[in-house]
Amino acid sequence: MLLALAAALGRPVPERVADEEAFLGAGPCTAEEVARGAVDCLRTIRGTVLSAETAKSGRATVFRVRLADPVPAPADRPMDLDMHGELAERVGPGDGMTVTTWRNVQVSVRHDGVGETLPGLPDERATMFVGLTLAAVWTAALAFVAAFGSARRARRRAAGRPFWPRVPFGLGKTAAVVVLSLVVAYVAGGVWDAWTAVAAAVVLWILTAVPVTVAGLRWHRDEDRTATGA
């Protein structure tokens, strides 16, 4: 089941990487491309700020800006800026703002020579799916080790022989597995691009997951031997 979940999480990775490569290779739209509605280039849209105010986005506080109609999508959607950024101190209703878009994504905004990149860009998505996939793979591996250890323990106990303990696997370890996998993916995505980032995430994950798992197994084994006087 966990391996099926890992496969499902990993399925979107090639498509996300293709989107990332297209985004990273995109150039500014020409007048002809804008006229025919091209979306695979970086389009510049100019508008007037309708509202600029503090707002809640989940648990975070952001500086939310809306442009007055008419502006083409996706610049017609609210834009959440850094609450502590320079634009939050400069922008107000009636000000002019330039929005750069790609496909249906808001890439960045600019006002009076000051710019800010917006979150949720295509080059931030592929490695997060990789991180979730690796977390599912790691969880499946630990679940297998736990189950195998439990069966081996029962056989050795029945035979009166020393045994390794069943590996405890609770909420804390599950959270650690997910967090470590996502951190590795985030680091790889911040340093490399596209398939290089995917490969780097896997390598960094192996270098992290293997020693952590081995250390955890040894700790549980030594703890059990101490408890049983072995």
PDB file of N, CA, C and O in Angstrom, residues 111-164:
ATOM      1  N   HIS A 111       7.126  47.539  -8.964  1.00  0.00           N
ATOM      2  CA  HIS A 111       6.561  48.882  -8.820  1.00  0.00           C
ATOM      3  C   HIS A 111       7.675  49.856  -8.473  1.00  0.00           C
ATOM      4  O   HIS A 111       8.458  49.617  -7.545  1.00  0.00           O
ATOM      5  N   ASP A 112       7.775  50.915  -9.243  1.00  0.00           N
ATOM      6  CA  ASP A 112       8.732  51.984  -8.961  1.00  0.00           C
ATOM      7  C   ASP A 112      10.163  51.452  -8.808  1.00  0.00           C
ATOM      8  O   ASP A 112      10.894  51.843  -7.897  1.00  0.00           O
ATOM      9  N   GLY A 113      10.534  50.533  -9.692  1.00  0.00           N
ATOM     10  CA  GLY A 113      11.896  50.006  -9.691  1.00  0.00           C
ATOM     11  C   GLY A 113      12.168  48.912  -8.679  1.00  0.00           C
ATOM     12  O   GLY A 113      13.279  48.383  -8.608  1.00  0.00           O
ATOM     13  N   VAL A 114      11.177  48.553  -7.876  1.00  0.00           N
ATOM     14  CA  VAL A 114      11.336  47.506  -6.862  1.00  0.00           C
ATOM     15  C   VAL A 114      10.518  46.286  -7.280  1.00  0.00           C
ATOM     16  O   VAL A 114       9.334  46.409  -7.605  1.00  0.00           O
ATOM     17  N   GLY A 115      11.151  45.111  -7.280  1.00  0.00           N
ATOM     18  CA  GLY A 115      10.460  43.894  -7.699  1.00  0.00           C
ATOM     19  C   GLY A 115      10.432  42.843  -6.603  1.00  0.00           C
ATOM     20  O   GLY A 115      11.207  42.886  -5.645  1.00  0.00           O
ATOM     21  N   GLU A 116       9.533  41.885  -6.770  1.00  0.00           N
ATOM     22  CA  GLU A 116       9.424  40.777  -5.826  1.00  0.00           C
ATOM     23  C   GLU A 116       8.946  39.533  -6.573  1.00  0.00           C
ATOM     24  O   GLU A 116       7.966  39.585  -7.324  1.00  0.00           O
ATOM     25  N   THR A 117       9.641  38.416  -6.368  1.00  0.00           N
ATOM     26  CA  THR A 117       9.228  37.148  -6.954  1.00  0.00           C
ATOM     27  C   THR A 117       8.126  36.539  -6.099  1.00  0.00           C
ATOM     28  O   THR A 117       8.203  36.525  -4.874  1.00  0.00           O
ATOM     29  N   LEU A 118       7.104  36.021  -6.751  1.00  0.00           N
ATOM     30  CA  LEU A 118       5.958  35.465  -6.035  1.00  0.00           C
ATOM     31  C   LEU A 118       6.165  33.968  -5.769  1.00  0.00           C
ATOM     32  O   LEU A 118       6.895  33.294  -6.501  1.00  0.00           O
ATOM     33  N   PRO A 119       5.539  33.439  -4.733  1.00  0.00           N
ATOM     34  CA  PRO A 119       5.686  32.019  -4.421  1.00  0.00           C
ATOM     35  C   PRO A 119       4.898  31.143  -5.388  1.00  0.00           C
ATOM     36  O   PRO A 119       4.049  31.613  -6.140  1.00  0.00           O
ATOM     37  N   GLY A 120       5.193  29.833  -5.342  1.00  0.00           N
ATOM     38  CA  GLY A 120       4.448  28.868  -6.145  1.00  0.00           C
ATOM     39  C   GLY A 120       4.876  28.771  -7.581  1.00  0.00           C
ATOM     40  O   GLY A 120       4.080  28.379  -8.456  1.00  0.00           O
ATOM     41  N   LEU A 121       6.138  29.096  -7.887  1.00  0.00           N
ATOM     42  CA  LEU A 121       6.619  29.008  -9.265  1.00  0.00           C
ATOM     43  C   LEU A 121       6.815  27.543  -9.676  1.00  0.00           C
ATOM     44  O   LEU A 121       7.017  26.669  -8.829  1.00  0.00           O
ATOM     45  N   PRO A 122       6.771  27.258 -10.995  1.00  0.00           N
ATOM     46  CA  PRO A 122       6.923  25.870 -11.453  1.00  0.00           C
ATOM     47  C   PRO A 122       8.244  25.233 -11.052  1.00  0.00           C
ATOM     48  O   PRO A 122       8.323  24.006 -10.940  1.00  0.00           O
ATOM     49  N   ASP A 123       9.297  26.029 -10.842  1.00  0.00           N
ATOM     50  CA  ASP A 123      10.579  25.431 -10.490  1.00  0.00           C
ATOM     51  C   ASP A 123      10.656  25.055  -9.010  1.00  0.00           C
ATOM     52  O   ASP A 123      11.692  24.619  -8.528  1.00  0.00           O
ATOM     53  N   GLU A 124       9.539  25.196  -8.272  1.00  0.00           N
ATOM     54  CA  GLU A 124       9.513  24.824  -6.857  1.00  0.00           C
ATOM     55  C   GLU A 124       8.690  23.566  -6.607  1.00  0.00           C
ATOM     56  O   GLU A 124       8.562  23.122  -5.468  1.00  0.00           O
ATOM     57  N   ARG A 125       8.112  22.975  -7.650  1.00  0.00           N
ATOM     58  CA  ARG A 125       7.105  21.939  -7.439  1.00  0.00           C
ATOM     59  C   ARG A 125       7.627  20.515  -7.597  1.00  0.00           C
ATOM     60  O   ARG A 125       7.227  19.627  -6.844  1.00  0.00           O
ATOM     61  N   ALA A 126       8.488  20.269  -8.565  1.00  0.00           N
ATOM     62  CA  ALA A 126       8.890  18.891  -8.868  1.00  0.00           C
ATOM     63  C   ALA A 126       9.554  18.216  -7.683  1.00  0.00           C
ATOM     64  O   ALA A 126       9.218  17.078  -7.333  1.00  0.00           O
ATOM     65  N   THR A 127      10.495  18.897  -7.042  1.00  0.00           N
ATOM     66  CA  THR A 127      11.227  18.246  -5.959  1.00  0.00           C
ATOM     67  C   THR A 127      10.351  18.015  -4.731  1.00  0.00           C
ATOM     68  O   THR A 127      10.638  17.116  -3.931  1.00  0.00           O
ATOM     69  N   MET A 128       9.286  18.784  -4.566  1.00  0.00           N
ATOM     70  CA  MET A 128       8.393  18.526  -3.441  1.00  0.00           C
ATOM     71  C   MET A 128       7.656  17.194  -3.628  1.00  0.00           C
ATOM     72  O   MET A 128       7.454  16.439  -2.681  1.00  0.00           O
ATOM     73  N   PHE A 129       7.272  16.887  -4.867  1.00  0.00           N
ATOM     74  CA  PHE A 129       6.685  15.577  -5.149  1.00  0.00           C
ATOM     75  C   PHE A 129       7.718  14.472  -4.926  1.00  0.00           C
ATOM     76  O   PHE A 129       7.384  13.394  -4.438  1.00  0.00           O
ATOM     77  N   VAL A 130       8.966  14.760  -5.287  1.00  0.00           N
ATOM     78  CA  VAL A 130      10.036  13.783  -5.040  1.00  0.00           C
ATOM     79  C   VAL A 130      10.180  13.546  -3.539  1.00  0.00           C
ATOM     80  O   VAL A 130      10.325  12.404  -3.087  1.00  0.00           O
ATOM     81  N   GLY A 131      10.155  14.624  -2.755  1.00  0.00           N
ATOM     82  CA  GLY A 131      10.278  14.490  -1.305  1.00  0.00           C
ATOM     83  C   GLY A 131       9.165  13.643  -0.715  1.00  0.00           C
ATOM     84  O   GLY A 131       9.411  12.776   0.137  1.00  0.00           O
ATOM     85  N   LEU A 132       7.918  13.870  -1.149  1.00  0.00           N
ATOM     86  CA  LEU A 132       6.793  13.071  -0.657  1.00  0.00           C
ATOM     87  C   LEU A 132       6.926  11.615  -1.081  1.00  0.00           C
ATOM     88  O   LEU A 132       6.604  10.695  -0.309  1.00  0.00           O
ATOM     89  N   THR A 133       7.408  11.391  -2.313  1.00  0.00           N
ATOM     90  CA  THR A 133       7.616  10.023  -2.787  1.00  0.00           C
ATOM     91  C   THR A 133       8.665   9.310  -1.943  1.00  0.00           C
ATOM     92  O   THR A 133       8.482   8.156  -1.538  1.00  0.00           O
ATOM     93  N   LEU A 134       9.769   9.992  -1.662  1.00  0.00           N
ATOM     94  CA  LEU A 134      10.833   9.395  -0.861  1.00  0.00           C
ATOM     95  C   LEU A 134      10.366   9.124   0.567  1.00  0.00           C
ATOM     96  O   LEU A 134      10.752   8.117   1.174  1.00  0.00           O
ATOM     97  N   ALA A 135       9.528  10.017   1.099  1.00  0.00           N
ATOM     98  CA  ALA A 135       8.982   9.791   2.444  1.00  0.00           C
ATOM     99  C   ALA A 135       8.139   8.522   2.473  1.00  0.00           C
ATOM    100  O   ALA A 135       8.209   7.726   3.422  1.00  0.00           O
ATOM    101  N   ALA A 136       7.334   8.300   1.423  1.00  0.00           N
ATOM    102  CA  ALA A 136       6.513   7.086   1.356  1.00  0.00           C
ATOM    103  C   ALA A 136       7.380   5.841   1.204  1.00  0.00           C
ATOM    104  O   ALA A 136       7.116   4.797   1.823  1.00  0.00           O
ATOM    105  N   VAL A 137       8.436   5.938   0.393  1.00  0.00           N
ATOM    106  CA  VAL A 137       9.355   4.797   0.220  1.00  0.00           C
ATOM    107  C   VAL A 137      10.054   4.466   1.533  1.00  0.00           C
ATOM    108  O   VAL A 137      10.170   3.294   1.930  1.00  0.00           O
ATOM    109  N   TRP A 138      10.509   5.495   2.221  1.00  0.00           N
ATOM    110  CA  TRP A 138      11.207   5.300   3.505  1.00  0.00           C
ATOM    111  C   TRP A 138      10.261   4.678   4.536  1.00  0.00           C
ATOM    112  O   TRP A 138      10.625   3.753   5.264  1.00  0.00           O
ATOM    113  N   THR A 139       9.035   5.174   4.579  1.00  0.00           N
ATOM    114  CA  THR A 139       8.048   4.615   5.510  1.00  0.00           C
ATOM    115  C   THR A 139       7.766   3.149   5.196  1.00  0.00           C
ATOM    116  O   THR A 139       7.663   2.311   6.098  1.00  0.00           O
ATOM    117  N   ALA A 140       7.647   2.823   3.896  1.00  0.00           N
ATOM    118  CA  ALA A 140       7.419   1.435   3.502  1.00  0.00           C
ATOM    119  C   ALA A 140       8.586   0.548   3.919  1.00  0.00           C
ATOM    120  O   ALA A 140       8.398  -0.577   4.406  1.00  0.00           O
ATOM    121  N   ALA A 141       9.818   1.042   3.740  1.00  0.00           N
ATOM    122  CA  ALA A 141      10.995   0.269   4.120  1.00  0.00           C
ATOM    123  C   ALA A 141      11.033   0.037   5.629  1.00  0.00           C
ATOM    124  O   ALA A 141      11.321  -1.075   6.101  1.00  0.00           O
ATOM    125  N   LEU A 142      10.723   1.056   6.399  1.00  0.00           N
ATOM    126  CA  LEU A 142      10.731   0.912   7.851  1.00  0.00           C
ATOM    127  C   LEU A 142       9.607  -0.008   8.321  1.00  0.00           C
ATOM    128  O   LEU A 142       9.783  -0.781   9.268  1.00  0.00           O
ATOM    129  N   ALA A 143       8.458   0.069   7.667  1.00  0.00           N
ATOM    130  CA  ALA A 143       7.352  -0.824   8.019  1.00  0.00           C
ATOM    131  C   ALA A 143       7.726  -2.272   7.739  1.00  0.00           C
ATOM    132  O   ALA A 143       7.399  -3.180   8.517  1.00  0.00           O
ATOM    133  N   PHE A 144       8.437  -2.507   6.632  1.00  0.00           N
ATOM    134  CA  PHE A 144       8.883  -3.867   6.309  1.00  0.00           C
ATOM    135  C   PHE A 144       9.877  -4.369   7.349  1.00  0.00           C
ATOM    136  O   PHE A 144       9.787  -5.509   7.821  1.00  0.00           O
ATOM    137  N   VAL A 145      10.825  -3.500   7.719  1.00  0.00           N
ATOM    138  CA  VAL A 145      11.807  -3.885   8.725  1.00  0.00           C
ATOM    139  C   VAL A 145      11.125  -4.190  10.054  1.00  0.00           C
ATOM    140  O   VAL A 145      11.466  -5.154  10.749  1.00  0.00           O
ATOM    141  N   ALA A 146      10.132  -3.360  10.401  1.00  0.00           N
ATOM    142  CA  ALA A 146       9.419  -3.570  11.650  1.00  0.00           C
ATOM    143  C   ALA A 146       8.680  -4.905  11.641  1.00  0.00           C
ATOM    144  O   ALA A 146       8.713  -5.669  12.615  1.00  0.00           O
ATOM    145  N   ALA A 147       7.999  -5.192  10.525  1.00  0.00           N
ATOM    146  CA  ALA A 147       7.249  -6.449  10.438  1.00  0.00           C
ATOM    147  C   ALA A 147       8.184  -7.644  10.429  1.00  0.00           C
ATOM    148  O   ALA A 147       7.941  -8.661  11.084  1.00  0.00           O
ATOM    149  N   PHE A 148       9.273  -7.565   9.680  1.00  0.00           N
ATOM    150  CA  PHE A 148      10.231  -8.665   9.616  1.00  0.00           C
ATOM    151  C   PHE A 148      10.868  -8.894  10.977  1.00  0.00           C
ATOM    152  O   PHE A 148      11.035 -10.024  11.432  1.00  0.00           O
ATOM    153  N   GLY A 149      11.203  -7.777  11.636  1.00  0.00           N
ATOM    154  CA  GLY A 149      11.799  -7.900  12.961  1.00  0.00           C
ATOM    155  C   GLY A 149      10.841  -8.557  13.944  1.00  0.00           C
ATOM    156  O   GLY A 149      11.234  -9.340  14.802  1.00  0.00           O
ATOM    157  N   SER A 150       9.550  -8.263  13.816  1.00  0.00           N
ATOM    158  CA  SER A 150       8.555  -8.827  14.718  1.00  0.00           C
ATOM    159  C   SER A 150       8.437 -10.342  14.519  1.00  0.00           C
ATOM    160  O   SER A 150       8.381 -11.103  15.480  1.00  0.00           O
ATOM    161  N   ALA A 151       8.387 -10.792  13.253  1.00  0.00           N
ATOM    162  CA  ALA A 151       8.292 -12.230  12.983  1.00  0.00           C
ATOM    163  C   ALA A 151       9.550 -12.951  13.450  1.00  0.00           C
ATOM    164  O   ALA A 151       9.489 -14.041  14.043  1.00  0.00           O
ATOM    165  N   ARG A 152      10.710 -12.345  13.199  1.00  0.00           N
ATOM    166  CA  ARG A 152      11.966 -12.963  13.612  1.00  0.00           C
ATOM    167  C   ARG A 152      12.036 -13.052  15.135  1.00  0.00           C
ATOM    168  O   ARG A 152      12.503 -14.042  15.694  1.00  0.00           O
ATOM    169  N   ARG A 153      11.558 -12.019  15.795  1.00  0.00           N
ATOM    170  CA  ARG A 153      11.562 -12.009  17.256  1.00  0.00           C
ATOM    171  C   ARG A 153      10.712 -13.160  17.801  1.00  0.00           C
ATOM    172  O   ARG A 153      11.099 -13.853  18.744  1.00  0.00           O
ATOM    173  N   ALA A 154       9.525 -13.361  17.190  1.00  0.00           N
ATOM    174  CA  ALA A 154       8.646 -14.438  17.655  1.00  0.00           C
ATOM    175  C   ALA A 154       9.298 -15.804  17.482  1.00  0.00           C
ATOM    176  O   ALA A 154       9.202 -16.666  18.370  1.00  0.00           O
ATOM    177  N   ARG A 155       9.945 -16.014  16.334  1.00  0.00           N
ATOM    178  CA  ARG A 155      10.589 -17.312  16.096  1.00  0.00           C
ATOM    179  C   ARG A 155      11.722 -17.549  17.082  1.00  0.00           C
ATOM    180  O   ARG A 155      11.882 -18.643  17.625  1.00  0.00           O
ATOM    181  N   ARG A 156      12.540 -16.528  17.307  1.00  0.00           N
ATOM    182  CA  ARG A 156      13.665 -16.689  18.222  1.00  0.00           C
ATOM    183  C   ARG A 156      13.196 -16.860  19.670  1.00  0.00           C
ATOM    184  O   ARG A 156      13.793 -17.603  20.433  1.00  0.00           O
ATOM    185  N   ARG A 157      12.126 -16.136  20.019  1.00  0.00           N
ATOM    186  CA  ARG A 157      11.605 -16.282  21.380  1.00  0.00           C
ATOM    187  C   ARG A 157      11.100 -17.708  21.601  1.00  0.00           C
ATOM    188  O   ARG A 157      11.326 -18.320  22.646  1.00  0.00           O
ATOM    189  N   ALA A 158      10.376 -18.248  20.582  1.00  0.00           N
ATOM    190  CA  ALA A 158       9.846 -19.612  20.706  1.00  0.00           C
ATOM    191  C   ALA A 158      10.974 -20.638  20.821  1.00  0.00           C
ATOM    192  O   ALA A 158      10.832 -21.658  21.506  1.00  0.00           O
ATOM    193  N   ALA A 159      12.099 -20.342  20.170  1.00  0.00           N
ATOM    194  CA  ALA A 159      13.231 -21.277  20.212  1.00  0.00           C
ATOM    195  C   ALA A 159      14.157 -21.023  21.392  1.00  0.00           C
ATOM    196  O   ALA A 159      15.149 -21.732  21.577  1.00  0.00           O
ATOM    197  N   GLY A 160      13.837 -19.988  22.205  1.00  0.00           N
ATOM    198  CA  GLY A 160      14.682 -19.668  23.344  1.00  0.00           C
ATOM    199  C   GLY A 160      16.020 -19.067  22.959  1.00  0.00           C
ATOM    200  O   GLY A 160      16.999 -19.161  23.709  1.00  0.00           O
ATOM    201  N   ARG A 161      16.072 -18.407  21.802  1.00  0.00           N
ATOM    202  CA  ARG A 161      17.317 -17.814  21.307  1.00  0.00           C
ATOM    203  C   ARG A 161      17.258 -16.293  21.460  1.00  0.00           C
ATOM    204  O   ARG A 161      16.166 -15.713  21.568  1.00  0.00           O
ATOM    205  N   PRO A 162      18.417 -15.614  21.463  1.00  0.00           N
ATOM    206  CA  PRO A 162      18.418 -14.143  21.508  1.00  0.00           C
ATOM    207  C   PRO A 162      17.685 -13.576  20.286  1.00  0.00           C
ATOM    208  O   PRO A 162      17.667 -14.176  19.213  1.00  0.00           O
ATOM    209  N   PHE A 163      17.092 -12.439  20.429  1.00  0.00           N
ATOM    210  CA  PHE A 163      16.321 -11.860  19.320  1.00  0.00           C
ATOM    211  C   PHE A 163      16.517 -10.356  19.275  1.00  0.00           C
ATOM    212  O   PHE A 163      16.857  -9.720  20.266  1.00  0.00           O
ATOM    213  N   TRP A 164      16.294  -9.838  18.069  1.00  0.00           N
ATOM    214  CA  TRP A 164      16.248  -8.390  17.896  1.00  0.00           C
ATOM    215  C   TRP A 164      14.832  -7.919  18.181  1.00  0.00           C
ATOM    216  O   TRP A 164      13.870  -8.634  17.919  1.00  0.00           O
TER     217      TRP A 164
END
